[in-house]
Amino acid sequence: MRARLAQATRTPPGRLRLAGVVLAVLTVAFGGLTAWQLETRASAADRVVSYSQPLSRDAAEIHRSLADAATTASSGFLLAGTEPRDVRARYEQDLAQAAKLISQAAARTTETSPAQDSLSRLNQQLPVYAGLVESARADNRQGIPLGGAYLRYASEQMQTVLLPAAAELNTIETRELADDYTAARSVPWGAYGLAVLTLAALGWVQVTLFRRTNRVFNVGLLGATAAVLAGTLWLAVAGVTTGSALERSDHEGATPLRALNAARVDVLSARLAENLNLVARGSTATYNGQYADATKRLAGIAGRSTPMRRRSGSLPNALALAPGAADQALATAADQYDSWQDRYQDALKAEVGDADYQGALNKTVSATDTTSTADAAFNGTDRALAQAADIEQARFEAAADGTAGDLRLAAGAAAVLGLVAAAAALRGLGRRLAEYR
Amino acid sequence: MRSTTVPTRSAAALAVLAACAAVLGGGGPSGAVPTAATGAPQAVQQTQQQQAQSDTCDIYASVPPSSVDGPAVKAIKARRSLVIGVDQNSYRWGARNPNTGQIEGFDIDLARAIGTAIMGDPEKVVLKPVATADRVDAVQKNRVDLIVRTMTVNCKRMEDVAFSKPYFSITQRVLVPKTSPAKNLDEAIGGRNVCVAKGSTAADVFDPAKNGAKKDAGAHLTVVENQLDCLVLMQLGKVDATMTDDGLAAGQAAQDQTVRIVDGDVQPEVIGVAMLKGSTDLTARVNQVLADYHAGGEWGRSYDRWLKPYMLNDAEHYWPVPH
């Protein structure tokens, strides 16, 4: 082998032939590697847009729907015979939404995925929960206190079985999204490295030829250089622009959405505890404790006098991470949240201070009053957060959509340019080689 | 109502056998009256007195009745409202009717009678729901003037608050599903999964640390926040039996036609009205109202209205008589 190589390099045509082979291999390899690396990133970007982000969004929505169902069921319970149709409809809608998304997620999840376990728990426990809520409703309508015990039991099942399973699913899907983001945004160092090597080889061959033949330009080799340069440039531009688009979709979409979803679930937990305290009718301090914990998680212990941004908790966190477009909605949410806290304190004062249970109940949730209750302010918070979520989801889509297409186009271009460069280099060297015949 | 299972004694094999027996022997009495079982009044009365005597203090002791307004009563009258701590979760004793929004029951009748007698006007009586664990504190911190909330009189509590003369005798009873073959209390709890409320007398009955009467029954305890949570768990088949006092047991049986109270009882106790320790004139006043309330027949009528359909005996059986 070594001998044959030495033989080949001893004569000028041999050297030229060898250079031709090396350049052809390098340019084709550059095109191939670049195309392959960009295609890998394109499919990761595709997964982000059409698979892992929607799954992560659905997992968050399952979590939120379940928490919302528990909260709404408890509101309906407190209103008993006067439960408005809307409240019942919202509960049913929550259950339907959760059931639909659970089965969709199950269909999209592979047999071996760690998500299977949480999904099957959700699947098994959702009907159990719904049955307990119906028992609570039936007992409550007959006026027997057992209904309250059933509702508290149902809520406990929700809090200790269903919501943790949903949170787990959410974590798994979020991790998958993060992995896809990393894959889509990783820099194709291999392609860059090979580009440099190929350009160096082309340059070296041209300089050597210039020294030997005193001909300044070899059109073929120049063309090959231009093609490789164009491929590299395309690679760089596509890499940087899609990278920054994905970065933006994460920064303005996926990440703030995650923070927002955490805040929304905390809002629902607080509202559920507030209701359960009234369901328990002063028989335990557990639920006031749960309320305090949930609101502390949400926005810390600082009150209205501290601006939301300066508090610590999931709501200020969602506010800090949110893109400017969602600021307005989040400001409304923060404002409504503070009203809700005031009304909660009012109701608590009525219940504990003045022993006015009915008064406390009326201040918290009412079938007729839909503006000045704690429930109304909670709904205001919830709606504003939902609006912010829509905005952030739209930002995500606007930024991430099309990145896979751009990467795929660049991959195709790099493959073609690699072949063009190989052909041009061989042609250019072929001209020189012809001079030896 | 987070529940914890506490095996008081390892008797798994016994439990399995008992469970098999429960399945095989299914059926059981299925009369329409939830409390078809017959009580044993004589035995009850006896154990009750033994128990009362074995205490280190006299739970029947209270100041003599009087209708004179002392400083405590005058202070309350000057405030123009009497605040009475009540329960709103004990069916038929003190429970909020979700359809009317009113708290009603045997204790509530009594609370209103006491309030009206002292204040002369039912409008000046404020009923304030108080949590079980908060009762002593609510009295001591003056958040309520009186507690009428199935509150057991015992020596330890008598150190913290003053009690009226007792107005009801209770014992711990056991509820089982009607399909259970258990014939008496011991069969119902022996080696079974038994539900009790946290901090309740029933929990003490099984507590070796408190030398409870049934500490050796081999029962597996499921401890929940509220006695009603036991009925939920029993309906869902997660526990075999529930121990609670006969008043609350009656409330549970009233809410579920498919459970029954088994024969036998343990841990006889009396319940009374609690108030601030130094207010002897208020205590005397409450004792007077109680005496009149009982003598006038209102006590019995209230019993008949709220409790009789679910209890085992007539009213007079439950009026505490000092030994």
JSON list of N, CA and C in Angstrom, two decimals, chain A residues 325-355:
[
{"chain": "A", "resi": 325, "resn": "ALA", "atom": "N", "xyz": [-45.31, 40.68, 25.30]},
{"chain": "A", "resi": 325, "resn": "ALA", "atom": "CA", "xyz": [-46.68, 40.63, 24.78]},
{"chain": "A", "resi": 325, "resn": "ALA", "atom": "C", "xyz": [-47.67, 40.13, 25.83]},
{"chain": "A", "resi": 326, "resn": "ALA", "atom": "N", "xyz": [-47.18, 39.34, 26.80]},
{"chain": "A", "resi": 326, "resn": "ALA", "atom": "CA", "xyz": [-48.09, 38.77, 27.79]},
{"chain": "A", "resi": 326, "resn": "ALA", "atom": "C", "xyz": [-48.16, 39.61, 29.06]},
{"chain": "A", "resi": 327, "resn": "ASP", "atom": "N", "xyz": [-47.38, 40.71, 29.09]},
{"chain": "A", "resi": 327, "resn": "ASP", "atom": "CA", "xyz": [-47.31, 41.53, 30.30]},
{"chain": "A", "resi": 327, "resn": "ASP", "atom": "C", "xyz": [-48.68, 42.02, 30.77]},
{"chain": "A", "resi": 328, "resn": "GLN", "atom": "N", "xyz": [-49.46, 42.51, 29.81]},
{"chain": "A", "resi": 328, "resn": "GLN", "atom": "CA", "xyz": [-50.77, 43.08, 30.14]},
{"chain": "A", "resi": 328, "resn": "GLN", "atom": "C", "xyz": [-51.65, 42.04, 30.83]},
{"chain": "A", "resi": 329, "resn": "ALA", "atom": "N", "xyz": [-51.73, 40.86, 30.23]},
{"chain": "A", "resi": 329, "resn": "ALA", "atom": "CA", "xyz": [-52.56, 39.79, 30.79]},
{"chain": "A", "resi": 329, "resn": "ALA", "atom": "C", "xyz": [-52.09, 39.42, 32.19]},
{"chain": "A", "resi": 330, "resn": "LEU", "atom": "N", "xyz": [-50.76, 39.34, 32.35]},
{"chain": "A", "resi": 330, "resn": "LEU", "atom": "CA", "xyz": [-50.23, 38.94, 33.64]},
{"chain": "A", "resi": 330, "resn": "LEU", "atom": "C", "xyz": [-50.43, 40.02, 34.70]},
{"chain": "A", "resi": 331, "resn": "ALA", "atom": "N", "xyz": [-50.39, 41.28, 34.28]},
{"chain": "A", "resi": 331, "resn": "ALA", "atom": "CA", "xyz": [-50.66, 42.36, 35.23]},
{"chain": "A", "resi": 331, "resn": "ALA", "atom": "C", "xyz": [-52.09, 42.24, 35.74]},
{"chain": "A", "resi": 332, "resn": "THR", "atom": "N", "xyz": [-53.02, 41.95, 34.83]},
{"chain": "A", "resi": 332, "resn": "THR", "atom": "CA", "xyz": [-54.42, 41.74, 35.23]},
{"chain": "A", "resi": 332, "resn": "THR", "atom": "C", "xyz": [-54.51, 40.57, 36.20]},
{"chain": "A", "resi": 333, "resn": "ALA", "atom": "N", "xyz": [-53.81, 39.48, 35.89]},
{"chain": "A", "resi": 333, "resn": "ALA", "atom": "CA", "xyz": [-53.84, 38.30, 36.75]},
{"chain": "A", "resi": 333, "resn": "ALA", "atom": "C", "xyz": [-53.36, 38.65, 38.16]},
{"chain": "A", "resi": 334, "resn": "ALA", "atom": "N", "xyz": [-52.25, 39.41, 38.22]},
{"chain": "A", "resi": 334, "resn": "ALA", "atom": "CA", "xyz": [-51.69, 39.78, 39.52]},
{"chain": "A", "resi": 334, "resn": "ALA", "atom": "C", "xyz": [-52.68, 40.64, 40.30]},
{"chain": "A", "resi": 335, "resn": "ASP", "atom": "N", "xyz": [-53.32, 41.55, 39.58]},
{"chain": "A", "resi": 335, "resn": "ASP", "atom": "CA", "xyz": [-54.28, 42.45, 40.21]},
{"chain": "A", "resi": 335, "resn": "ASP", "atom": "C", "xyz": [-55.48, 41.66, 40.77]},
{"chain": "A", "resi": 336, "resn": "GLN", "atom": "N", "xyz": [-56.01, 40.77, 39.94]},
{"chain": "A", "resi": 336, "resn": "GLN", "atom": "CA", "xyz": [-57.14, 39.95, 40.36]},
{"chain": "A", "resi": 336, "resn": "GLN", "atom": "C", "xyz": [-56.76, 39.04, 41.53]},
{"chain": "A", "resi": 337, "resn": "TYR", "atom": "N", "xyz": [-55.52, 38.57, 41.49]},
{"chain": "A", "resi": 337, "resn": "TYR", "atom": "CA", "xyz": [-55.05, 37.71, 42.57]},
{"chain": "A", "resi": 337, "resn": "TYR", "atom": "C", "xyz": [-55.08, 38.46, 43.90]},
{"chain": "A", "resi": 338, "resn": "ASP", "atom": "N", "xyz": [-54.64, 39.71, 43.87]},
{"chain": "A", "resi": 338, "resn": "ASP", "atom": "CA", "xyz": [-54.65, 40.49, 45.11]},
{"chain": "A", "resi": 338, "resn": "ASP", "atom": "C", "xyz": [-56.08, 40.73, 45.61]},
{"chain": "A", "resi": 339, "resn": "SER", "atom": "N", "xyz": [-57.01, 41.00, 44.69]},
{"chain": "A", "resi": 339, "resn": "SER", "atom": "CA", "xyz": [-58.41, 41.17, 45.11]},
{"chain": "A", "resi": 339, "resn": "SER", "atom": "C", "xyz": [-58.91, 39.89, 45.75]},
{"chain": "A", "resi": 340, "resn": "TRP", "atom": "N", "xyz": [-58.56, 38.78, 45.13]},
{"chain": "A", "resi": 340, "resn": "TRP", "atom": "CA", "xyz": [-58.99, 37.48, 45.65]},
{"chain": "A", "resi": 340, "resn": "TRP", "atom": "C", "xyz": [-58.48, 37.30, 47.08]},
{"chain": "A", "resi": 341, "resn": "GLN", "atom": "N", "xyz": [-57.19, 37.64, 47.31]},
{"chain": "A", "resi": 341, "resn": "GLN", "atom": "CA", "xyz": [-56.65, 37.48, 48.66]},
{"chain": "A", "resi": 341, "resn": "GLN", "atom": "C", "xyz": [-57.42, 38.34, 49.66]},
{"chain": "A", "resi": 342, "resn": "ASP", "atom": "N", "xyz": [-57.74, 39.57, 49.25]},
{"chain": "A", "resi": 342, "resn": "ASP", "atom": "CA", "xyz": [-58.51, 40.46, 50.14]},
{"chain": "A", "resi": 342, "resn": "ASP", "atom": "C", "xyz": [-59.85, 39.83, 50.47]},
{"chain": "A", "resi": 343, "resn": "ARG", "atom": "N", "xyz": [-60.51, 39.29, 49.45]},
{"chain": "A", "resi": 343, "resn": "ARG", "atom": "CA", "xyz": [-61.84, 38.71, 49.66]},
{"chain": "A", "resi": 343, "resn": "ARG", "atom": "C", "xyz": [-61.76, 37.45, 50.51]},
{"chain": "A", "resi": 344, "resn": "TYR", "atom": "N", "xyz": [-60.68, 36.69, 50.32]},
{"chain": "A", "resi": 344, "resn": "TYR", "atom": "CA", "xyz": [-60.50, 35.50, 51.15]},
{"chain": "A", "resi": 344, "resn": "TYR", "atom": "C", "xyz": [-60.39, 35.92, 52.62]},
{"chain": "A", "resi": 345, "resn": "GLN", "atom": "N", "xyz": [-59.59, 36.95, 52.87]},
{"chain": "A", "resi": 345, "resn": "GLN", "atom": "CA", "xyz": [-59.43, 37.42, 54.25]},
{"chain": "A", "resi": 345, "resn": "GLN", "atom": "C", "xyz": [-60.76, 37.88, 54.82]},
{"chain": "A", "resi": 346, "resn": "ASP", "atom": "N", "xyz": [-61.53, 38.57, 53.99]},
{"chain": "A", "resi": 346, "resn": "ASP", "atom": "CA", "xyz": [-62.87, 39.03, 54.37]},
{"chain": "A", "resi": 346, "resn": "ASP", "atom": "C", "xyz": [-63.75, 37.86, 54.79]},
{"chain": "A", "resi": 347, "resn": "ALA", "atom": "N", "xyz": [-63.76, 36.83, 53.94]},
{"chain": "A", "resi": 347, "resn": "ALA", "atom": "CA", "xyz": [-64.60, 35.66, 54.19]},
{"chain": "A", "resi": 347, "resn": "ALA", "atom": "C", "xyz": [-64.13, 34.92, 55.44]},
{"chain": "A", "resi": 348, "resn": "LEU", "atom": "N", "xyz": [-62.80, 34.86, 55.60]},
{"chain": "A", "resi": 348, "resn": "LEU", "atom": "CA", "xyz": [-62.24, 34.18, 56.77]},
{"chain": "A", "resi": 348, "resn": "LEU", "atom": "C", "xyz": [-62.66, 34.91, 58.04]},
{"chain": "A", "resi": 349, "resn": "LYS", "atom": "N", "xyz": [-62.65, 36.23, 57.95]},
{"chain": "A", "resi": 349, "resn": "LYS", "atom": "CA", "xyz": [-63.04, 37.04, 59.10]},
{"chain": "A", "resi": 349, "resn": "LYS", "atom": "C", "xyz": [-64.50, 36.76, 59.44]},
{"chain": "A", "resi": 350, "resn": "ALA", "atom": "N", "xyz": [-65.33, 36.67, 58.40]},
{"chain": "A", "resi": 350, "resn": "ALA", "atom": "CA", "xyz": [-66.75, 36.39, 58.64]},
{"chain": "A", "resi": 350, "resn": "ALA", "atom": "C", "xyz": [-66.91, 35.01, 59.27]},
{"chain": "A", "resi": 351, "resn": "GLU", "atom": "N", "xyz": [-66.15, 34.03, 58.76]},
{"chain": "A", "resi": 351, "resn": "GLU", "atom": "CA", "xyz": [-66.32, 32.66, 59.24]},
{"chain": "A", "resi": 351, "resn": "GLU", "atom": "C", "xyz": [-65.78, 32.48, 60.65]},
{"chain": "A", "resi": 352, "resn": "VAL", "atom": "N", "xyz": [-64.54, 32.89, 60.86]},
{"chain": "A", "resi": 352, "resn": "VAL", "atom": "CA", "xyz": [-63.90, 32.63, 62.15]},
{"chain": "A", "resi": 352, "resn": "VAL", "atom": "C", "xyz": [-64.22, 33.73, 63.15]},
{"chain": "A", "resi": 353, "resn": "GLY", "atom": "N", "xyz": [-64.11, 34.99, 62.70]},
{"chain": "A", "resi": 353, "resn": "GLY", "atom": "CA", "xyz": [-64.32, 36.10, 63.61]},
{"chain": "A", "resi": 353, "resn": "GLY", "atom": "C", "xyz": [-65.77, 36.28, 64.01]},
{"chain": "A", "resi": 354, "resn": "ASP", "atom": "N", "xyz": [-66.66, 36.30, 63.00]},
{"chain": "A", "resi": 354, "resn": "ASP", "atom": "CA", "xyz": [-68.07, 36.61, 63.30]},
{"chain": "A", "resi": 354, "resn": "ASP", "atom": "C", "xyz": [-68.96, 35.38, 63.34]},
{"chain": "A", "resi": 355, "resn": "ALA", "atom": "N", "xyz": [-68.37, 34.20, 63.16]},
{"chain": "A", "resi": 355, "resn": "ALA", "atom": "CA", "xyz": [-69.15, 32.96, 63.20]},
{"chain": "A", "resi": 355, "resn": "ALA", "atom": "C", "xyz": [-70.28, 32.97, 62.18]}
]
